[in-house]
Coordinates of C-alpha atoms in Angstrom, one line a residue:
X1 CA 30.3 -45.4 -5.1
X2 CA 33.8 -45.7 -6.2
X3 CA 37.2 -44.6 -4.9
X4 CA 38.5 -41.1 -5.6
X5 CA 41.6 -39.9 -7.3
X6 CA 44.8 -38.2 -6.1
X7 CA 45.9 -34.6 -5.6
X8 CA 45.3 -32.2 -8.5
X9 CA 47.8 -29.6 -9.7
X10 CA 47.6 -26.0 -11.0
X11 CA 50.0 -26.6 -13.9
X12 CA 48.8 -26.2 -17.5
X13 CA 45.3 -26.0 -18.9
X14 CA 44.9 -29.4 -20.5
X15 CA 42.7 -30.5 -17.6
X16 CA 40.5 -27.4 -17.8
X17 CA 42.2 -25.6 -14.9
X18 CA 42.4 -21.9 -15.1
X19 CA 45.8 -21.1 -13.7
X20 CA 45.0 -17.4 -13.4
X21 CA 42.0 -18.0 -11.2
X22 CA 41.7 -18.1 -7.4
X23 CA 44.5 -20.1 -5.8
X24 CA 43.9 -23.4 -4.2
X25 CA 44.3 -24.4 -0.6
X26 CA 44.4 -28.0 0.8
X27 CA 41.7 -29.3 3.1
X28 CA 43.4 -30.5 6.3
X29 CA 46.0 -33.2 5.5
X30 CA 44.0 -34.7 2.7
X31 CA 44.2 -34.6 -1.1
X32 CA 41.0 -32.5 -1.2
X33 CA 41.3 -28.8 -1.8
X34 CA 39.3 -25.6 -2.3
X35 CA 39.8 -22.5 -4.4
X36 CA 40.0 -19.5 -2.1
X37 CA 36.5 -18.6 -3.2
X38 CA 34.1 -21.5 -3.6
X39 CA 30.7 -21.5 -5.2
X40 CA 27.8 -21.8 -2.7
X41 CA 25.0 -23.6 -4.7
X42 CA 22.0 -23.0 -2.4
X43 CA 21.0 -20.1 -4.7
X44 CA 20.7 -22.3 -7.8
X45 CA 18.5 -24.6 -5.7
X46 CA 16.0 -21.7 -5.8
X47 CA 16.8 -20.3 -2.4
X48 CA 14.0 -17.8 -1.6
X49 CA 13.1 -17.3 -5.3
X50 CA 13.1 -19.2 -8.6
X51 CA 16.2 -19.3 -10.7
X52 CA 15.8 -20.8 -14.2
X53 CA 18.0 -23.6 -15.5
X54 CA 19.6 -21.1 -18.0
X55 CA 20.4 -18.6 -15.2
X56 CA 21.9 -21.3 -13.0
X57 CA 24.1 -22.5 -15.9
X58 CA 25.3 -18.9 -16.7
X59 CA 26.2 -18.4 -13.0
X60 CA 28.2 -21.7 -13.0
X61 CA 29.8 -21.0 -16.3
X62 CA 30.9 -17.5 -15.3
X63 CA 32.3 -18.8 -12.0
X64 CA 34.2 -21.5 -13.9
X65 CA 35.6 -19.0 -16.4
X66 CA 36.8 -16.9 -13.5
X67 CA 38.8 -19.8 -12.0
X68 CA 36.4 -20.9 -9.3
X69 CA 36.7 -24.6 -9.1
X70 CA 35.1 -25.6 -5.8
X71 CA 31.4 -26.1 -5.5
X72 CA 29.3 -26.7 -2.4
X73 CA 25.8 -28.2 -2.4
X74 CA 23.4 -30.2 -0.3
X75 CA 20.2 -32.3 -0.7
X76 CA 18.5 -29.6 1.4
X77 CA 19.0 -27.0 -1.3
X78 CA 15.9 -27.1 -3.3
X79 CA 15.0 -30.7 -2.4
X80 CA 17.9 -31.9 -4.6
X81 CA 17.6 -29.3 -7.4
X82 CA 20.9 -27.7 -6.5
X83 CA 22.7 -31.1 -6.8
X84 CA 21.0 -31.9 -10.1
X85 CA 21.8 -28.5 -11.7
X86 CA 25.4 -28.7 -10.5
X87 CA 25.8 -32.2 -11.7
X88 CA 24.5 -31.3 -15.1
X89 CA 27.0 -28.4 -15.4
X90 CA 30.0 -30.5 -14.3
X91 CA 29.1 -33.6 -16.5
X92 CA 31.5 -32.7 -19.3
X93 CA 34.3 -31.1 -17.2
X94 CA 37.4 -33.0 -16.3
X95 CA 36.8 -34.6 -12.9
X96 CA 40.2 -33.7 -11.4
X97 CA 39.8 -30.1 -12.4
X98 CA 37.2 -29.3 -9.7
X99 CA 36.1 -30.3 -6.2
X100 CA 32.6 -30.8 -4.9
X101 CA 31.3 -30.9 -1.4
X102 CA 27.8 -32.0 -0.3
X103 CA 26.2 -32.8 3.0
X104 CA 24.4 -35.6 4.9
X105 CA 21.9 -35.5 7.7
X106 CA 18.7 -34.8 5.9
X107 CA 17.2 -37.6 3.8
X108 CA 14.8 -36.7 1.0
X109 CA 11.6 -38.8 1.3
X110 CA 9.1 -38.8 -1.6
X111 CA 5.9 -37.1 -0.7
X112 CA 3.4 -38.4 -3.3
X113 CA 0.3 -36.3 -3.7
X114 CA 1.9 -33.3 -1.9
X115 CA 0.8 -29.9 -3.1
X116 CA 2.3 -26.5 -2.6
X117 CA 5.9 -25.3 -2.4
X118 CA 8.9 -25.6 -0.1
X119 CA 9.1 -21.9 0.8
X120 CA 8.5 -22.7 4.4
X121 CA 12.0 -24.2 4.3
X122 CA 13.3 -21.4 2.1
X123 CA 13.2 -22.8 -1.4
X124 CA 10.9 -21.9 -4.3
X125 CA 10.4 -25.5 -5.5
X126 CA 7.4 -27.9 -5.5
X127 CA 7.1 -29.8 -2.2
X128 CA 7.6 -33.2 -3.9
X129 CA 9.8 -34.5 -1.0
X130 CA 9.9 -34.0 2.7
X131 CA 13.2 -33.9 4.7
X132 CA 13.8 -36.5 7.4
X133 CA 16.7 -35.9 9.9
X134 CA 18.9 -38.9 9.9
X135 CA 22.5 -39.0 11.4
X136 CA 22.6 -42.8 11.6
X137 CA 25.4 -44.7 9.8
X138 CA 22.8 -46.1 7.4
X139 CA 21.3 -42.7 6.8
X140 CA 24.8 -41.3 5.9
X141 CA 25.3 -43.9 3.3
X142 CA 21.8 -43.6 1.9
X143 CA 22.1 -39.8 1.7
X144 CA 25.5 -39.9 0.0
X145 CA 24.4 -42.5 -2.5
X146 CA 21.3 -40.4 -3.4
X147 CA 23.5 -37.3 -3.8
X148 CA 25.9 -39.1 -6.1
X149 CA 23.0 -40.1 -8.3
X150 CA 21.6 -36.6 -8.5
X151 CA 25.1 -35.2 -9.2
X152 CA 25.9 -37.9 -11.7
X153 CA 29.3 -38.4 -10.1
X154 CA 31.0 -41.5 -8.7
X155 CA 32.6 -39.6 -5.8
X156 CA 32.6 -36.2 -4.0
X157 CA 35.6 -34.6 -2.4
X158 CA 34.2 -33.4 0.9
X159 CA 31.1 -34.5 2.9
X160 CA 29.9 -32.4 5.7
X161 CA 27.4 -33.3 8.5
X162 CA 24.7 -30.7 7.9
X163 CA 23.5 -28.7 10.9
X164 CA 23.5 -31.4 13.6
X165 CA 22.5 -28.8 16.2
X166 CA 19.8 -31.0 17.8
X167 CA 21.5 -34.3 16.9
X168 CA 25.0 -33.8 18.1
X169 CA 25.4 -37.1 20.0
X170 CA 24.1 -39.2 17.1
X171 CA 26.2 -37.2 14.7
X172 CA 29.3 -37.8 16.8
X173 CA 28.7 -41.5 17.7
X174 CA 27.1 -42.8 14.5
X175 CA 27.4 -40.4 11.5
X176 CA 31.0 -39.4 12.0
X177 CA 32.3 -43.0 12.2
X178 CA 30.4 -43.8 9.0
X179 CA 32.1 -40.9 7.3
X180 CA 35.4 -42.0 8.7
X181 CA 34.9 -45.4 7.1
X182 CA 34.0 -43.8 3.8
X183 CA 37.1 -41.7 3.9
X184 CA 39.3 -44.8 4.7
X185 CA 37.7 -46.6 1.8
X186 CA 38.6 -43.8 -0.5
X187 CA 35.0 -43.0 -1.3
X188 CA 35.4 -39.4 -0.1
X189 CA 38.6 -37.5 0.3
X190 CA 37.7 -35.4 3.4
X191 CA 34.9 -35.2 6.0
X192 CA 33.7 -32.5 8.2
X193 CA 30.8 -30.6 9.8
X194 CA 28.9 -27.6 8.6
X195 CA 27.1 -25.4 11.1
X196 CA 26.4 -21.7 12.0
X197 CA 27.5 -22.1 15.6
X198 CA 30.9 -22.8 17.2
X199 CA 30.4 -25.1 20.2
X200 CA 29.5 -28.3 18.4
X201 CA 32.1 -27.9 15.7
X202 CA 34.7 -27.3 18.4
X203 CA 33.7 -30.7 19.9
X204 CA 34.2 -32.3 16.5
X205 CA 37.6 -30.7 16.0
X206 CA 38.9 -31.8 19.5
X207 CA 37.2 -35.2 19.7
X208 CA 37.4 -36.6 16.2
X209 CA 39.6 -36.6 13.2
X210 CA 37.6 -34.5 10.9
X211 CA 39.3 -32.6 8.1
X212 CA 37.2 -29.5 7.8
X213 CA 34.5 -27.2 9.3
X214 CA 32.2 -25.2 7.1
X215 CA 31.5 -22.4 9.5
X216 CA 28.6 -20.1 8.5
X217 CA 28.5 -16.5 9.8
X218 CA 30.8 -16.9 12.8
X219 CA 34.0 -15.4 11.5
X220 CA 33.0 -12.2 9.7
X221 CA 33.4 -8.5 10.0
X222 CA 30.3 -8.5 12.3
X223 CA 30.8 -11.7 14.3
X224 CA 34.2 -13.1 15.2
X225 CA 32.9 -15.6 17.8
X226 CA 34.8 -18.4 16.0
X227 CA 38.0 -16.8 17.1
X228 CA 37.5 -17.7 20.7
X229 CA 37.9 -21.5 20.6
X230 CA 37.1 -23.0 17.2
X231 CA 39.7 -21.4 15.0
X232 CA 42.6 -21.9 17.4
X233 CA 41.6 -25.5 18.0
X234 CA 41.3 -26.1 14.2
X235 CA 44.8 -24.5 13.8
X236 CA 46.3 -26.8 16.4
X237 CA 44.6 -29.9 14.9
X238 CA 45.3 -29.2 11.3
X239 CA 41.6 -28.8 10.5
X240 CA 40.7 -26.5 7.7
X241 CA 37.9 -23.9 8.1
X242 CA 35.8 -23.0 5.1
X243 CA 34.1 -19.7 6.0
X244 CA 30.6 -19.4 4.8
X245 CA 28.0 -16.7 5.4
X246 CA 30.7 -14.0 5.1
X247 CA 27.9 -11.4 4.4
X248 CA 25.9 -12.6 7.4
X249 CA 23.0 -13.5 5.2
X250 CA 23.0 -10.2 3.3
X251 CA 23.7 -7.3 5.7
X252 CA 27.3 -7.0 4.8
X253 CA 26.5 -7.1 1.1
X254 CA 24.1 -4.2 1.3
X255 CA 23.5 -2.6 4.7
X256 CA 20.1 -0.9 4.5
X257 CA 16.8 -0.9 6.4
X258 CA 15.2 -4.3 6.0
X259 CA 18.4 -6.1 5.3
X260 CA 18.8 -9.5 6.8
X261 CA 21.3 -10.6 9.5
X262 CA 21.4 -14.3 10.3
X263 CA 18.2 -14.9 8.3
X264 CA 16.1 -12.3 10.1
X265 CA 15.7 -8.5 9.9
X266 CA 18.8 -6.9 11.2
X267 CA 18.5 -5.3 14.7
X268 CA 19.0 -1.5 14.5
X269 CA 22.3 -1.6 16.4
X270 CA 23.6 -4.3 14.1
X271 CA 22.5 -2.4 11.0
X272 CA 24.2 0.7 12.4
X273 CA 27.5 -1.2 12.8
X274 CA 27.3 -2.5 9.3
X275 CA 26.6 1.0 7.9
X276 CA 29.7 2.3 9.9
X277 CA 31.8 -0.6 8.4
X278 CA 30.7 0.5 4.9
X279 CA 31.6 4.1 5.6
X280 CA 35.1 3.1 6.7
X281 CA 35.6 0.9 3.7
X282 CA 34.4 3.5 1.2
X283 CA 36.8 6.0 2.7
X284 CA 39.6 3.7 1.7
X285 CA 38.1 3.0 -1.7
X286 CA 37.1 -0.5 -0.9
X287 CA 33.6 -2.0 -1.3
X288 CA 32.3 -3.4 2.0
X289 CA 31.7 -6.7 0.1
X290 CA 35.4 -7.0 -0.7
X291 CA 36.5 -6.5 2.8
X292 CA 33.9 -8.9 4.1
X293 CA 34.9 -11.6 1.6
X294 CA 38.6 -11.0 2.3
X295 CA 38.6 -10.8 6.1
X296 CA 38.3 -14.5 7.0
X297 CA 41.2 -15.4 4.7
X298 CA 43.6 -13.7 7.0
X299 CA 43.4 -16.5 9.6
X300 CA 45.8 -19.4 8.9
X301 CA 43.1 -21.9 9.7
X302 CA 40.8 -20.6 6.9
X303 CA 41.3 -22.4 3.6
X304 CA 38.7 -20.5 1.7
X305 CA 35.4 -18.6 1.7
X306 CA 32.1 -19.9 0.4
X307 CA 29.9 -17.3 -1.3
X308 CA 26.4 -18.1 -2.4
X309 CA 25.9 -17.3 -6.1
X310 CA 22.8 -17.5 -8.3
X311 CA 23.7 -15.3 -11.3
X312 CA 26.5 -14.5 -13.7
X313 CA 26.7 -11.0 -12.3
X314 CA 27.1 -12.3 -8.7
X315 CA 29.8 -14.8 -9.9
X316 CA 31.7 -12.0 -11.6
X317 CA 31.4 -9.8 -8.5
X318 CA 32.7 -12.6 -6.3
X319 CA 35.8 -13.2 -8.4
X320 CA 36.4 -9.4 -8.5
X321 CA 36.2 -9.2 -4.7
X322 CA 39.2 -11.5 -4.3
X323 CA 41.3 -9.4 -6.7
X324 CA 40.4 -6.0 -5.2
X325 CA 43.3 -4.2 -3.6
X326 CA 42.8 -3.6 0.1
X327 CA 45.2 -1.1 1.8
X328 CA 46.5 -2.1 5.2
X329 CA 45.2 1.2 6.6
X330 CA 41.7 -0.1 6.2
X331 CA 42.3 -3.0 8.6
X332 CA 44.2 -0.7 11.0
X333 CA 41.2 1.7 11.2
X334 CA 38.8 -1.2 11.7
X335 CA 40.9 -2.3 14.7
X336 CA 41.2 1.3 16.1
X337 CA 37.4 1.6 16.1
X338 CA 37.0 -1.8 17.8
X339 CA 35.4 -3.6 14.9
X340 CA 38.2 -6.2 14.8
X341 CA 39.8 -7.8 17.8
X342 CA 43.5 -7.7 18.3
X343 CA 43.6 -11.5 18.0
X344 CA 42.2 -11.4 14.5
X345 CA 45.1 -11.9 12.0
X346 CA 45.6 -9.1 9.4
X347 CA 44.1 -10.3 6.1
X348 CA 46.8 -8.4 4.2
X349 CA 46.2 -6.1 1.3
X350 CA 46.6 -8.0 -1.9

């Protein structure tokens, strides 16, 4: 592992930067940054179903061509497949033209002789490895070294502690100090925690010097629980929020019977809320997906949104969502009907 570089700029195109693409936002007080829409790479790790190498490359190429320059992956995604595919795509791109985040907390342990697939953990890949939870200092370094090898990179920009729900004390007392040392050494630019709850991330924000929280599904059109404590604390501490799960695992992308909400079939009352949100959005000429993607960006603590992409069509759609004009009247109606709390900042219209 080697030290990282300095802050990138948006000027010119010699470094491969598309100056017409999504704007960049800094991560905390560091030199790391994110484009306002980042590429969530679980899908190209064969999340739920197989994606070919060619399909993954087309998704990444389309996102790049539309100005998306931030990419989030993890060892967990396809037992390393996501990292390998992302690394292959980035190999010939200028290193300062993009940012990469990955995660630690699950070590991949070879499983010789194993048969079957990894669908029990959500990925359509052969079960050639097993995951071992490890939030020790040694585990953090080993995980990051393995990720760098799969990515073919000498550094990543952001490292998140991945889902330490049942390992909060070890993550706070062992894993976080290890990440802090890596940041001080210049091996990574920014450190944080990625979770789909708010209580443990709030502890990290208030009790440590993390730079970012990847918050999945807890600041969306359907769930604003992050607004109670986490986002205000992050704002006070200068910690950046990257909002993931903005479609709440699919329901806000396409509210229909059988759609998923938080990785399970949506309860009838939640489905009804999503259908009503779609009706309001359509009355204002706005796709529900566009409102869902834009909403988190209204909060000053939110640096960007992370959208999972697996195809060129999805990458095109994600970039279009950011550019879609949203009238202020839409947010006003959502507030009047009680879908948005008064404390939620207006995302604006452009």
